[in-house]
Each structure stands twice: as C-alpha cells, then as structure tokens.
mmCIF file of C-alpha atoms in Angstrom:
data_model
loop_
_atom_site.group_PDB
_atom_site.id
_atom_site.type_symbol
_atom_site.label_atom_id
_atom_site.label_comp_id
_atom_site.label_asym_id
_atom_site.label_seq_id
_atom_site.Cartn_x
_atom_site.Cartn_y
_atom_site.Cartn_z
ATOM 1 C CA UNK A 24 107.332 26.034 -49.527
ATOM 2 C CA UNK A 25 109.225 23.128 -51.079
ATOM 3 C CA UNK A 26 108.248 23.939 -54.660
ATOM 4 C CA UNK A 27 111.295 24.426 -56.885
ATOM 5 C CA UNK A 28 113.609 23.740 -53.920
ATOM 6 C CA UNK A 29 116.579 21.380 -53.776
ATOM 7 C CA UNK A 30 116.388 19.085 -50.750
ATOM 8 C CA UNK A 31 119.058 16.703 -49.475
ATOM 9 C CA UNK A 32 118.401 13.857 -47.029
ATOM 10 C CA UNK A 33 121.334 12.254 -45.229
ATOM 11 C CA UNK A 34 120.655 8.591 -44.575
ATOM 12 C CA UNK A 35 118.010 8.992 -47.243
ATOM 13 C CA UNK A 36 117.530 5.298 -48.037
ATOM 14 C CA UNK A 37 116.138 4.545 -44.574
ATOM 15 C CA UNK A 38 112.441 4.260 -43.765
ATOM 16 C CA UNK A 39 112.182 7.950 -42.888
ATOM 17 C CA UNK A 40 114.028 9.046 -46.038
ATOM 18 C CA UNK A 41 111.728 7.019 -48.258
ATOM 19 C CA UNK A 42 108.591 8.254 -46.494
ATOM 20 C CA UNK A 43 109.775 11.880 -46.620
ATOM 21 C CA UNK A 44 110.663 11.594 -50.311
ATOM 22 C CA UNK A 45 107.273 10.117 -51.140
ATOM 23 C CA UNK A 46 105.447 12.794 -49.125
ATOM 24 C CA UNK A 47 107.318 15.655 -50.800
ATOM 25 C CA UNK A 48 106.777 14.254 -54.300
ATOM 26 C CA UNK A 49 103.060 13.799 -53.635
ATOM 27 C CA UNK A 50 102.476 17.238 -52.107
ATOM 28 C CA UNK A 51 105.050 19.570 -53.680
ATOM 29 C CA UNK A 52 106.982 20.134 -56.873
ATOM 30 C CA UNK A 53 110.625 20.162 -55.740
ATOM 31 C CA UNK A 54 113.459 20.998 -58.077
ATOM 32 C CA UNK A 55 115.273 17.853 -56.933
ATOM 33 C CA UNK A 56 115.694 15.540 -53.942
ATOM 34 C CA UNK A 57 119.202 14.287 -53.241
ATOM 35 C CA UNK A 58 119.533 10.973 -51.416
ATOM 36 C CA UNK A 59 122.871 10.929 -49.585
ATOM 37 C CA UNK A 60 123.887 7.582 -48.084
ATOM 38 C CA UNK A 61 126.704 5.054 -48.061
ATOM 39 C CA UNK A 62 124.937 1.857 -49.173
ATOM 40 C CA UNK A 63 124.819 1.574 -52.973
ATOM 41 C CA UNK A 64 122.501 -1.450 -52.872
ATOM 42 C CA UNK A 65 119.881 0.416 -50.825
ATOM 43 C CA UNK A 66 120.166 3.284 -53.291
ATOM 44 C CA UNK A 67 119.592 0.859 -56.160
ATOM 45 C CA UNK A 68 116.469 -0.498 -54.426
ATOM 46 C CA UNK A 69 115.165 3.002 -53.789
ATOM 47 C CA UNK A 70 115.816 4.057 -57.393
ATOM 48 C CA UNK A 71 113.599 1.189 -58.541
ATOM 49 C CA UNK A 72 110.886 2.102 -56.025
ATOM 50 C CA UNK A 73 110.776 5.687 -57.317
ATOM 51 C CA UNK A 74 111.336 5.043 -61.034
ATOM 52 C CA UNK A 75 108.435 7.266 -62.047
ATOM 53 C CA UNK A 76 110.151 10.214 -60.328
ATOM 54 C CA UNK A 77 113.642 9.608 -61.698
ATOM 55 C CA UNK A 78 113.928 13.136 -63.115
ATOM 56 C CA UNK A 79 113.529 14.608 -59.612
ATOM 57 C CA UNK A 80 115.903 12.305 -57.733
ATOM 58 C CA UNK A 81 119.688 12.278 -57.394
ATOM 59 C CA UNK A 82 121.663 9.615 -55.544
ATOM 60 C CA UNK A 83 124.974 10.476 -53.875
ATOM 61 C CA UNK A 84 127.175 7.762 -52.390
ATOM 62 C CA UNK A 85 128.795 9.282 -49.338
ATOM 63 C CA UNK A 86 129.251 9.165 -45.579
ATOM 64 C CA UNK A 87 128.507 11.977 -43.132
ATOM 65 C CA UNK A 88 131.986 11.324 -41.736
ATOM 66 C CA UNK A 89 133.380 12.725 -44.998
ATOM 67 C CA UNK A 90 133.093 16.521 -44.835
ATOM 68 C CA UNK A 91 134.589 17.054 -48.297
ATOM 69 C CA UNK A 92 132.012 14.767 -49.887
ATOM 70 C CA UNK A 93 129.210 16.444 -47.937
ATOM 71 C CA UNK A 94 130.329 19.861 -49.160
ATOM 72 C CA UNK A 95 130.210 18.620 -52.742
ATOM 73 C CA UNK A 96 126.713 17.182 -52.252
ATOM 74 C CA UNK A 97 125.435 20.346 -50.515
ATOM 75 C CA UNK A 98 126.269 22.682 -53.424
ATOM 76 C CA UNK A 99 123.053 24.343 -54.612
ATOM 77 C CA UNK A 100 120.941 22.714 -51.885
ATOM 78 C CA UNK A 101 118.257 24.762 -50.131
ATOM 79 C CA UNK A 102 117.148 22.396 -47.343
ATOM 80 C CA UNK A 103 118.913 19.521 -45.572
ATOM 81 C CA UNK A 104 117.212 16.820 -43.505
ATOM 82 C CA UNK A 105 119.783 15.051 -41.343
ATOM 83 C CA UNK A 106 118.557 11.505 -40.679
ATOM 84 C CA UNK A 107 121.846 9.561 -40.863
ATOM 85 C CA UNK A 108 122.947 7.948 -37.600
ATOM 86 C CA UNK A 109 124.093 4.744 -35.981
ATOM 87 C CA UNK A 110 120.933 3.902 -34.010
ATOM 88 C CA UNK A 111 121.118 0.361 -32.640
ATOM 89 C CA UNK A 112 121.793 0.613 -28.906
ATOM 90 C CA UNK A 113 123.831 -2.645 -28.552
ATOM 91 C CA UNK A 114 125.916 -1.840 -31.661
ATOM 92 C CA UNK A 115 126.748 1.616 -30.297
ATOM 93 C CA UNK A 116 127.686 0.152 -26.906
ATOM 94 C CA UNK A 117 130.079 -2.341 -28.508
ATOM 95 C CA UNK A 118 131.453 0.136 -31.068
ATOM 96 C CA UNK A 119 131.529 3.447 -29.185
ATOM 97 C CA UNK A 120 134.197 5.074 -31.339
ATOM 98 C CA UNK A 121 132.194 4.345 -34.481
ATOM 99 C CA UNK A 122 129.030 5.831 -32.930
ATOM 100 C CA UNK A 123 130.977 8.978 -32.043
ATOM 101 C CA UNK A 124 132.403 9.277 -35.565
ATOM 102 C CA UNK A 125 128.971 9.074 -37.206
ATOM 103 C CA UNK A 126 126.601 10.640 -34.679
ATOM 104 C CA UNK A 127 128.822 13.433 -33.340
ATOM 105 C CA UNK A 128 131.593 14.076 -35.865
ATOM 106 C CA UNK A 129 129.133 13.467 -38.700
ATOM 107 C CA UNK A 130 126.730 16.012 -37.213
ATOM 108 C CA UNK A 131 129.487 18.619 -37.049
ATOM 109 C CA UNK A 132 130.412 17.871 -40.660
ATOM 110 C CA UNK A 133 126.812 18.432 -41.741
ATOM 111 C CA UNK A 134 126.769 21.754 -39.875
ATOM 112 C CA UNK A 135 130.078 22.918 -41.353
ATOM 113 C CA UNK A 136 129.098 21.922 -44.890
ATOM 114 C CA UNK A 137 125.753 23.716 -44.554
ATOM 115 C CA UNK A 138 127.435 26.897 -43.284
ATOM 116 C CA UNK A 139 130.004 26.806 -46.082
ATOM 117 C CA UNK A 140 127.683 26.130 -49.027
ATOM 118 C CA UNK A 141 124.707 28.458 -48.529
ATOM 119 C CA UNK A 142 122.097 25.954 -47.309
ATOM 120 C CA UNK A 143 119.027 27.813 -45.964
ATOM 121 C CA UNK A 144 117.576 25.360 -43.440
ATOM 122 C CA UNK A 145 118.755 22.200 -41.708
ATOM 123 C CA UNK A 146 116.405 19.976 -39.706
ATOM 124 C CA UNK A 147 118.056 17.192 -37.718
ATOM 125 C CA UNK A 148 116.201 14.159 -36.383
ATOM 126 C CA UNK A 149 116.580 13.736 -32.632
ATOM 127 C CA UNK A 150 115.309 10.950 -30.369
ATOM 128 C CA UNK A 151 113.819 10.470 -26.918
ATOM 129 C CA UNK A 152 117.021 8.588 -26.055
ATOM 130 C CA UNK A 153 118.919 11.892 -26.175
ATOM 131 C CA UNK A 154 116.875 13.074 -23.183
ATOM 132 C CA UNK A 155 118.535 12.067 -19.896
ATOM 133 C CA UNK A 156 120.541 9.443 -21.842
ATOM 134 C CA UNK A 157 121.275 6.062 -20.272
ATOM 135 C CA UNK A 158 123.165 4.536 -23.211
ATOM 136 C CA UNK A 159 125.894 5.616 -25.619
ATOM 137 C CA UNK A 160 123.503 6.079 -28.536
ATOM 138 C CA UNK A 161 121.484 8.533 -26.457
ATOM 139 C CA UNK A 162 124.686 10.234 -25.308
ATOM 140 C CA UNK A 163 125.924 10.783 -28.857
ATOM 141 C CA UNK A 164 122.534 12.104 -29.955
ATOM 142 C CA UNK A 165 122.465 14.515 -27.012
ATOM 143 C CA UNK A 166 125.800 15.938 -28.170
ATOM 144 C CA UNK A 167 124.529 16.024 -31.757
ATOM 145 C CA UNK A 168 121.424 17.955 -30.650
ATOM 146 C CA UNK A 169 123.554 20.481 -28.772
ATOM 147 C CA UNK A 170 125.753 20.953 -31.839
ATOM 148 C CA UNK A 171 122.785 21.691 -34.104
ATOM 149 C CA UNK A 172 121.271 24.174 -31.661
ATOM 150 C CA UNK A 173 124.608 25.961 -31.165
ATOM 151 C CA UNK A 174 125.244 26.009 -34.930
ATOM 152 C CA UNK A 175 122.892 28.992 -35.132
ATOM 153 C CA UNK A 176 125.504 31.028 -33.261
ATOM 154 C CA UNK A 177 127.937 30.554 -36.139
ATOM 155 C CA UNK A 178 125.558 31.568 -38.942
ATOM 156 C CA UNK A 179 126.664 35.209 -38.743
ATOM 157 C CA UNK A 180 125.118 37.097 -41.646
ATOM 158 C CA UNK A 181 124.287 33.864 -43.495
ATOM 159 C CA UNK A 182 120.599 33.157 -44.073
ATOM 160 C CA UNK A 183 120.618 29.699 -42.491
ATOM 161 C CA UNK A 184 118.886 28.164 -39.489
ATOM 162 C CA UNK A 185 119.282 24.835 -37.724
ATOM 163 C CA UNK A 186 116.494 23.109 -35.787
ATOM 164 C CA UNK A 187 115.503 19.687 -34.446
ATOM 165 C CA UNK A 188 112.525 17.355 -34.329
ATOM 166 C CA UNK A 189 112.282 14.758 -31.561
ATOM 167 C CA UNK A 190 110.267 11.571 -31.350
ATOM 168 C CA UNK A 191 110.705 7.982 -30.179
ATOM 169 C CA UNK A 192 110.511 4.654 -31.977
ATOM 170 C CA UNK A 193 108.229 4.771 -35.016
ATOM 171 C CA UNK A 194 105.539 2.077 -34.957
ATOM 172 C CA UNK A 195 106.903 -0.947 -36.832
ATOM 173 C CA UNK A 196 110.512 0.266 -37.025
ATOM 174 C CA UNK A 197 113.370 -2.230 -36.929
ATOM 175 C CA UNK A 198 114.357 -3.295 -33.418
ATOM 176 C CA UNK A 199 111.160 -2.010 -31.787
ATOM 177 C CA UNK A 200 108.560 -4.028 -29.921
ATOM 178 C CA UNK A 201 105.909 -4.462 -32.633
ATOM 179 C CA UNK A 202 108.113 -6.435 -35.079
ATOM 180 C CA UNK A 203 109.499 -8.395 -32.099
ATOM 181 C CA UNK A 204 106.017 -9.510 -31.092
ATOM 182 C CA UNK A 205 105.062 -10.176 -34.736
ATOM 183 C CA UNK A 206 108.051 -12.495 -35.172
ATOM 184 C CA UNK A 207 107.173 -14.422 -32.019
ATOM 185 C CA UNK A 208 103.611 -14.949 -33.231
ATOM 186 C CA UNK A 209 104.770 -15.761 -36.765
ATOM 187 C CA UNK A 210 106.927 -18.570 -35.351
ATOM 188 C CA UNK A 211 104.045 -20.058 -33.397
ATOM 189 C CA UNK A 212 104.637 -18.400 -30.034
ATOM 190 C CA UNK A 213 101.732 -18.298 -27.601
ATOM 191 C CA UNK A 214 103.126 -15.853 -25.053
ATOM 192 C CA UNK A 215 104.625 -12.383 -25.417
ATOM 193 C CA UNK A 216 107.479 -11.414 -23.077
ATOM 194 C CA UNK A 217 107.309 -8.041 -21.316
ATOM 195 C CA UNK A 218 110.532 -6.544 -19.986
ATOM 196 C CA UNK A 219 108.620 -4.568 -17.321
ATOM 197 C CA UNK A 220 104.862 -4.423 -16.790
ATOM 198 C CA UNK A 221 105.063 -0.648 -16.148
ATOM 199 C CA UNK A 222 106.628 0.110 -19.549
ATOM 200 C CA UNK A 223 104.967 2.656 -21.850
ATOM 201 C CA UNK A 224 105.712 4.179 -25.247
ATOM 202 C CA UNK A 225 104.383 6.939 -27.516
ATOM 203 C CA UNK A 226 102.623 5.928 -30.723
ATOM 204 C CA UNK A 227 103.921 7.745 -33.804
ATOM 205 C CA UNK A 228 103.617 6.757 -37.454
ATOM 206 C CA UNK A 229 106.156 7.480 -40.156
ATOM 207 C CA UNK A 230 103.790 9.995 -41.726
ATOM 208 C CA UNK A 231 103.491 11.885 -38.442
ATOM 209 C CA UNK A 232 107.288 11.990 -38.220
ATOM 210 C CA UNK A 233 107.483 13.376 -41.748
ATOM 211 C CA UNK A 234 104.805 15.999 -41.032
ATOM 212 C CA UNK A 235 106.726 17.171 -37.965
ATOM 213 C CA UNK A 236 109.814 17.736 -40.128
ATOM 214 C CA UNK A 237 107.717 19.705 -42.635
ATOM 215 C CA UNK A 238 106.431 21.877 -39.763
ATOM 216 C CA UNK A 239 110.004 22.534 -38.626
ATOM 217 C CA UNK A 240 111.015 23.496 -42.171
ATOM 218 C CA UNK A 241 108.087 25.904 -42.361
ATOM 219 C CA UNK A 242 108.340 27.499 -38.923
ATOM 220 C CA UNK A 243 111.844 27.176 -37.462
ATOM 221 C CA UNK A 244 113.821 30.345 -36.932
ATOM 222 C CA UNK A 245 116.840 28.778 -35.257
ATOM 223 C CA UNK A 246 117.511 26.348 -32.403
ATOM 224 C CA UNK A 247 113.999 25.026 -31.733
ATOM 225 C CA UNK A 248 113.197 21.415 -30.901
ATOM 226 C CA UNK A 249 109.759 20.404 -32.222
ATOM 227 C CA UNK A 250 107.917 17.610 -30.367
ATOM 228 C CA UNK A 251 104.531 16.217 -31.450
ATOM 229 C CA UNK A 252 101.713 15.596 -28.997
ATOM 230 C CA UNK A 253 101.099 11.864 -29.243
ATOM 231 C CA UNK A 254 99.030 9.191 -27.508
ATOM 232 C CA UNK A 255 100.736 6.740 -25.163
ATOM 233 C CA UNK A 256 100.181 3.022 -24.820
ATOM 234 C CA UNK A 257 101.155 0.327 -22.363
ATOM 235 C CA UNK A 258 103.317 -2.494 -23.700
ATOM 236 C CA UNK A 259 101.021 -4.956 -21.925
ATOM 237 C CA UNK A 260 98.051 -3.508 -23.844
ATOM 238 C CA UNK A 261 99.966 -3.875 -27.112
ATOM 239 C CA UNK A 262 100.527 -7.566 -26.322
ATOM 240 C CA UNK A 263 96.814 -8.061 -25.611
ATOM 241 C CA UNK A 264 95.886 -6.249 -28.833
ATOM 242 C CA UNK A 265 98.051 -8.658 -30.822
ATOM 243 C CA UNK A 266 97.106 -11.844 -28.965
ATOM 244 C CA UNK A 267 94.094 -11.446 -26.642
ATOM 245 C CA UNK A 268 94.398 -13.394 -23.413
ATOM 246 C CA UNK A 269 98.037 -14.322 -24.001
ATOM 247 C CA UNK A 270 100.505 -15.011 -21.193
ATOM 248 C CA UNK A 271 102.932 -12.126 -20.636
ATOM 249 C CA UNK A 272 105.986 -13.282 -18.668
ATOM 250 C CA UNK A 273 107.999 -10.405 -17.180
ATOM 251 C CA UNK A 274 111.604 -10.961 -18.299
ATOM 252 C CA UNK A 275 113.412 -7.922 -16.905
ATOM 253 C CA UNK A 276 114.432 -4.593 -18.373
ATOM 254 C CA UNK A 277 117.291 -4.647 -20.895
ATOM 255 C CA UNK A 278 120.524 -2.682 -20.678
ATOM 256 C CA UNK A 279 120.030 0.877 -21.877
ATOM 257 C CA UNK A 280 116.231 0.564 -21.897
ATOM 258 C CA UNK A 281 113.913 3.093 -20.244
ATOM 259 C CA UNK A 282 110.497 2.537 -18.697
ATOM 260 C CA UNK A 283 109.080 5.554 -20.519
ATOM 261 C CA UNK A 284 109.953 7.711 -23.535
ATOM 262 C CA UNK A 285 110.809 11.198 -22.272
ATOM 263 C CA UNK A 286 110.450 14.157 -24.642
ATOM 264 C CA UNK A 287 110.509 17.213 -22.359
ATOM 265 C CA UNK A 288 112.306 17.244 -19.005
ATOM 266 C CA UNK A 289 111.528 19.358 -15.956
ATOM 267 C CA UNK A 290 114.726 21.274 -16.691
ATOM 268 C CA UNK A 291 113.487 22.019 -20.225
ATOM 269 C CA UNK A 292 110.180 23.380 -18.930
ATOM 270 C CA UNK A 293 111.612 26.844 -18.307
ATOM 271 C CA UNK A 294 111.866 27.412 -22.075
ATOM 272 C CA UNK A 295 109.137 25.131 -23.463
ATOM 273 C CA UNK A 296 105.911 26.346 -25.080
ATOM 274 C CA UNK A 297 102.778 24.346 -25.806
ATOM 275 C CA UNK A 298 100.898 24.641 -29.102
ATOM 276 C CA UNK A 299 97.731 22.974 -30.347
ATOM 277 C CA UNK A 300 99.395 19.816 -31.647
ATOM 278 C CA UNK A 301 103.004 20.084 -30.504
ATOM 279 C CA UNK A 302 105.529 21.483 -28.063
ATOM 280 C CA UNK A 303 108.585 23.575 -28.886
ATOM 281 C CA UNK A 304 111.653 23.633 -26.665
ATOM 282 C CA UNK A 305 113.371 26.927 -27.411
ATOM 283 C CA UNK A 306 117.135 27.435 -27.026
ATOM 284 C CA UNK A 307 118.303 29.041 -23.806
ATOM 285 C CA UNK A 308 120.610 31.389 -25.694
ATOM 286 C CA UNK A 309 119.556 33.931 -28.321
ATOM 287 C CA UNK A 310 121.883 34.665 -31.232
ATOM 288 C CA UNK A 311 119.759 36.813 -33.532
ATOM 289 C CA UNK A 312 116.563 38.868 -33.770
ATOM 290 C CA UNK A 313 114.948 36.032 -35.725
ATOM 291 C CA UNK A 314 114.870 33.820 -32.647
ATOM 292 C CA UNK A 315 111.512 34.726 -31.169
ATOM 293 C CA UNK A 316 108.744 32.585 -29.724
ATOM 294 C CA UNK A 317 106.339 31.565 -32.481
ATOM 295 C CA UNK A 318 102.791 32.942 -32.113
ATOM 296 C CA UNK A 319 100.068 30.820 -30.539
ATOM 297 C CA UNK A 320 102.257 29.201 -27.906
ATOM 298 C CA UNK A 321 101.620 29.045 -24.184
ATOM 299 C CA UNK A 322 104.466 28.731 -21.701
ATOM 300 C CA UNK A 323 104.243 25.410 -19.860
ATOM 301 C CA UNK A 324 104.084 25.409 -16.061
ATOM 302 C CA UNK A 325 107.279 25.308 -14.058
ATOM 303 C CA UNK A 326 108.151 21.695 -13.308
ATOM 304 C CA UNK A 327 106.280 20.402 -16.390
ATOM 305 C CA UNK A 328 107.581 17.277 -18.102
ATOM 306 C CA UNK A 329 106.282 15.247 -21.027
ATOM 307 C CA UNK A 330 106.789 11.521 -21.193
ATOM 308 C CA UNK A 331 104.847 8.475 -22.329
ATOM 309 C CA UNK A 332 104.304 7.680 -18.633
ATOM 310 C CA UNK A 333 102.673 10.961 -17.569
ATOM 311 C CA UNK A 334 100.691 11.600 -20.756
ATOM 312 C CA UNK A 335 97.018 12.617 -20.661
ATOM 313 C CA UNK A 336 96.122 10.752 -23.868
ATOM 314 C CA UNK A 337 96.142 6.940 -23.840
ATOM 315 C CA UNK A 338 95.285 4.297 -26.421
ATOM 316 C CA UNK A 339 92.935 1.474 -25.438
ATOM 317 C CA UNK A 340 93.541 -2.141 -26.478
ATOM 318 C CA UNK A 341 90.863 -1.738 -29.155
ATOM 319 C CA UNK A 342 92.418 1.449 -30.501
ATOM 320 C CA UNK A 343 95.845 -0.190 -30.634
ATOM 321 C CA UNK A 344 94.345 -3.126 -32.548
ATOM 322 C CA UNK A 345 92.932 -0.752 -35.161
ATOM 323 C CA UNK A 346 96.202 1.172 -35.491
ATOM 324 C CA UNK A 347 98.141 -2.076 -35.936
ATOM 325 C CA UNK A 348 96.254 -2.617 -39.211
ATOM 326 C CA UNK A 349 97.993 0.472 -40.615
ATOM 327 C CA UNK A 350 101.523 -0.426 -39.511
ATOM 328 C CA UNK A 351 104.089 -1.373 -42.148
ATOM 329 C CA UNK A 352 106.894 -3.387 -40.629
ATOM 330 C CA UNK A 353 110.313 -2.033 -41.611
ATOM 331 C CA UNK A 354 112.349 -4.592 -43.522
#
C-alpha cells in the first residue's frame, strides 16, 4: 500500500514520527518520506539516525500554522500523517492562544492544504484527552478531531479522505508516569507517589500506535476514528512492578488529570462498531457513498463505553514488569 508513495508526517521528528518512519522503511518501499517540523536541530538529529535511508527522506522546516508553507510541502504527496501538536497540559493552560493556533488553526491549515494539493489520505492523531475534555489541550484536540471528520464534507469530487486514530499516553512517553517513576528511583527514592489509588491507564507501545495508523491508511473511507483494544493497568500495580513493596503515598489528583483514559463515550456508542482488535467510531453524518461500515464489525450495545476503568483485559504486576523491559523512555 505504501510502496512508491510519498508520505508526509507533520511533527515528524517526535517519537511517533521516528517510529512511523522506521516502520515504513522496514516494511515498505516508499517513494519518499517528508519530515515536516519546525525544529532544525531535531531534524539534524533525525537525519543522522536515518543516514542509511537518506535517499528516501526529505526534511522540511515549517510550522502547521503556516498554510502557505504546508501547501508547498504537500505538493506531490499521497498520504499525510498529522502528528504535530502542543501536547503538554500545563503549557497549554498557561498559553491558551498558542495551543489554539497550533492545535486548531494548524489542523485547519493541514486540511485546506490537503484539499488544495491532491493528497489522497490524511490520518490525524487524536488523544483520549479529546474525549469529554477537562483541560485546554483536550478541548483543542476535540475541535481538531471535529475539523478532520467534517473535512470529508468538503472533498467534493476530490479523491481524498480524512480519518483519525485515538489512543492515550504511549508507554515511556515524556511527561507520563513511567519516566516519572524511573526518575524518582534513579535519584534514590524509596516511595512512589500516587495521585489517586483508583487511577488506571491503557498500555500502548509506540509500535502499536504506528500499526493503528497503518490500519487507518489501509481501511479508512472518510471520518472514522480508529481505537485499538488494549489492556489496562492500575497505577498502583505499575509502582509495585517497578519497586516491589514500596510505599505509595496518595498525593491528590492534578489539575486537568482524569482517573481513567476514555476512548469511547456512551454518546458515541450509537455509531460505534467493534472489530476483532479495534473499535471504529463512525461519523454521524454521511457525505458520500464511500462512507459505509467496514465489513466484520458488530454494533456495540446501546450505552456502551470504553475506558481504562471499565476494561475487560487487565495487566498483572508480573505482566507489567515484563512489559517494562521493552519500554524505551522518550528523551
């Protein structure tokens, strides 16, 4: 599917962009992969990491806020993966206008550039924080998600479709709990603070996130949100996996933090279908004949929801300990 295709990744120097690039180069023969981002130093680092694939890679300095630059970068591109965003919750709270410019205006710029330049498919990365948002980051990503779904209404006769993938914090990602606990232990700490003993999260690896995007590229027809079925774990069990028998003082939930990662709400259940390894939330509106339910899906029950707190698959302390051996902490 990706053989001889030109692929552009916004925010391509991040952990997802690197993992996606590596996966595509190992499993396909793309025409080229364009890394679009605003940090020239990160691009320099990534160029060195992928030196053996230099003939396949292009590096564009640019910001998703700049529609003209996006349009230039999108010329001749078949597929776009939109991963660029301001993601740190406290930074978005303190700089709301900047979060809006990147996460909302930037999303619209990506959509407009794709419509204007003949891109075939766009997959945007969503987040659990966009579901019933309680912070500005989640609010901007909710708007971004709505923009990408509605973009299919503006495709007209163009052969382009826009879809989403949604997952929570990747294991080991910056700002998440695993590197926090690692740093405490690295500095000689003997107890691991828990914001709330009831807190749960989904476990997803970078590779699983990449594979979900590949599935969306292969199957999306317009407006779908793809959500992987994942195991849940308790934060208290994670602490015990890292330091058995440790003290776990409860320190109180942080601003903008949720007890559980929510992927599908009760309200979404009316247009959600379950597949073997994932769910798809279909758009409520239909804009073309292409937008049909993919085969093999089963409509979820009315009132269904999917969160890390009501999951049927849970990791034990021992299973978490084994998975931790595979985690690469994001630098």
